[in-house]
XYZ file of C-alpha atoms in Angstrom:
82
model
C -9.038 25.540 -24.851
C -10.683 25.076 -21.476
C -8.118 25.042 -18.664
C -9.175 23.539 -15.347
C -8.770 26.099 -12.575
C -7.986 25.401 -8.937
C -11.243 25.902 -7.031
C -11.996 27.814 -3.819
C -12.118 24.591 -1.807
C -8.538 23.762 -2.780
C -7.238 27.280 -2.137
C -9.074 27.487 1.210
C -7.606 24.126 2.253
C -4.137 25.207 1.089
C -4.377 28.393 3.136
C -5.552 26.446 6.188
C -2.756 23.888 5.961
C -0.048 26.485 5.379
C -1.430 28.591 8.263
C -0.955 25.624 10.606
C 2.712 25.528 9.606
C 3.646 29.214 9.343
C 0.815 31.190 10.917
C -1.168 34.128 9.518
C 1.502 35.003 6.942
C 0.306 31.995 4.916
C -2.153 34.030 2.834
C 0.571 36.481 1.802
C 2.989 33.655 0.950
C 0.375 31.990 -1.269
C -0.489 35.208 -3.097
C 3.198 36.076 -3.582
C 4.038 32.628 -4.915
C 1.105 32.692 -7.359
C 2.278 36.096 -8.636
C 5.853 34.739 -8.909
C 4.443 31.946 -11.094
C 2.818 34.597 -13.326
C -0.733 33.661 -12.392
C -3.728 35.151 -10.617
C -5.238 33.664 -7.451
C -8.701 34.045 -8.994
C -7.752 31.922 -12.000
C -4.939 29.625 -10.996
C -4.511 26.552 -13.229
C -5.064 23.243 -11.447
C -2.166 21.787 -13.464
C 0.196 24.080 -11.521
C -1.250 23.227 -8.096
C 1.376 20.572 -7.262
C 4.176 22.990 -8.197
C 2.610 25.675 -5.975
C 2.485 23.204 -3.063
C 6.176 22.338 -3.576
C 7.230 26.001 -3.640
C 5.214 26.786 -0.509
C 6.572 23.725 1.310
C 10.057 25.232 0.923
C 8.952 28.237 2.999
C 8.267 25.969 6.010
C 11.436 25.796 8.094
C 10.157 23.269 10.637
C 10.771 19.845 9.086
C 7.911 18.032 10.800
C 5.414 20.758 9.894
C 6.697 20.717 6.308
C 6.153 16.938 6.096
C 2.606 17.193 7.459
C 1.818 20.041 5.038
C 3.128 18.092 2.042
C 1.286 14.902 3.006
C -2.042 16.668 3.557
C -1.683 18.666 0.348
C -0.725 15.571 -1.646
C -3.908 13.860 -0.442
C -5.930 16.950 -1.415
C -4.335 17.071 -4.879
C -5.256 13.394 -5.391
C -8.805 13.970 -4.128
C -9.219 16.883 -6.554
C -7.533 15.097 -9.435
C -5.128 18.023 -9.965
């Protein structure tokens, strides 16, 4: 069965958006969360992308930044069809 994987564009955007909210630790947070979900950043299923966004949003303490992150990521998920 062919599983759709999250592409580099999505992951790059995710990293950029999370970096705006939490700074340079974003990359580490993303990698850790993907490992926690028992996946690999190089082959992360698109079907789990929304769940990943939710988990990462919880790491953003600043409410306004969290809202902006979620909104921008939701738009990206829709654009990608994930």
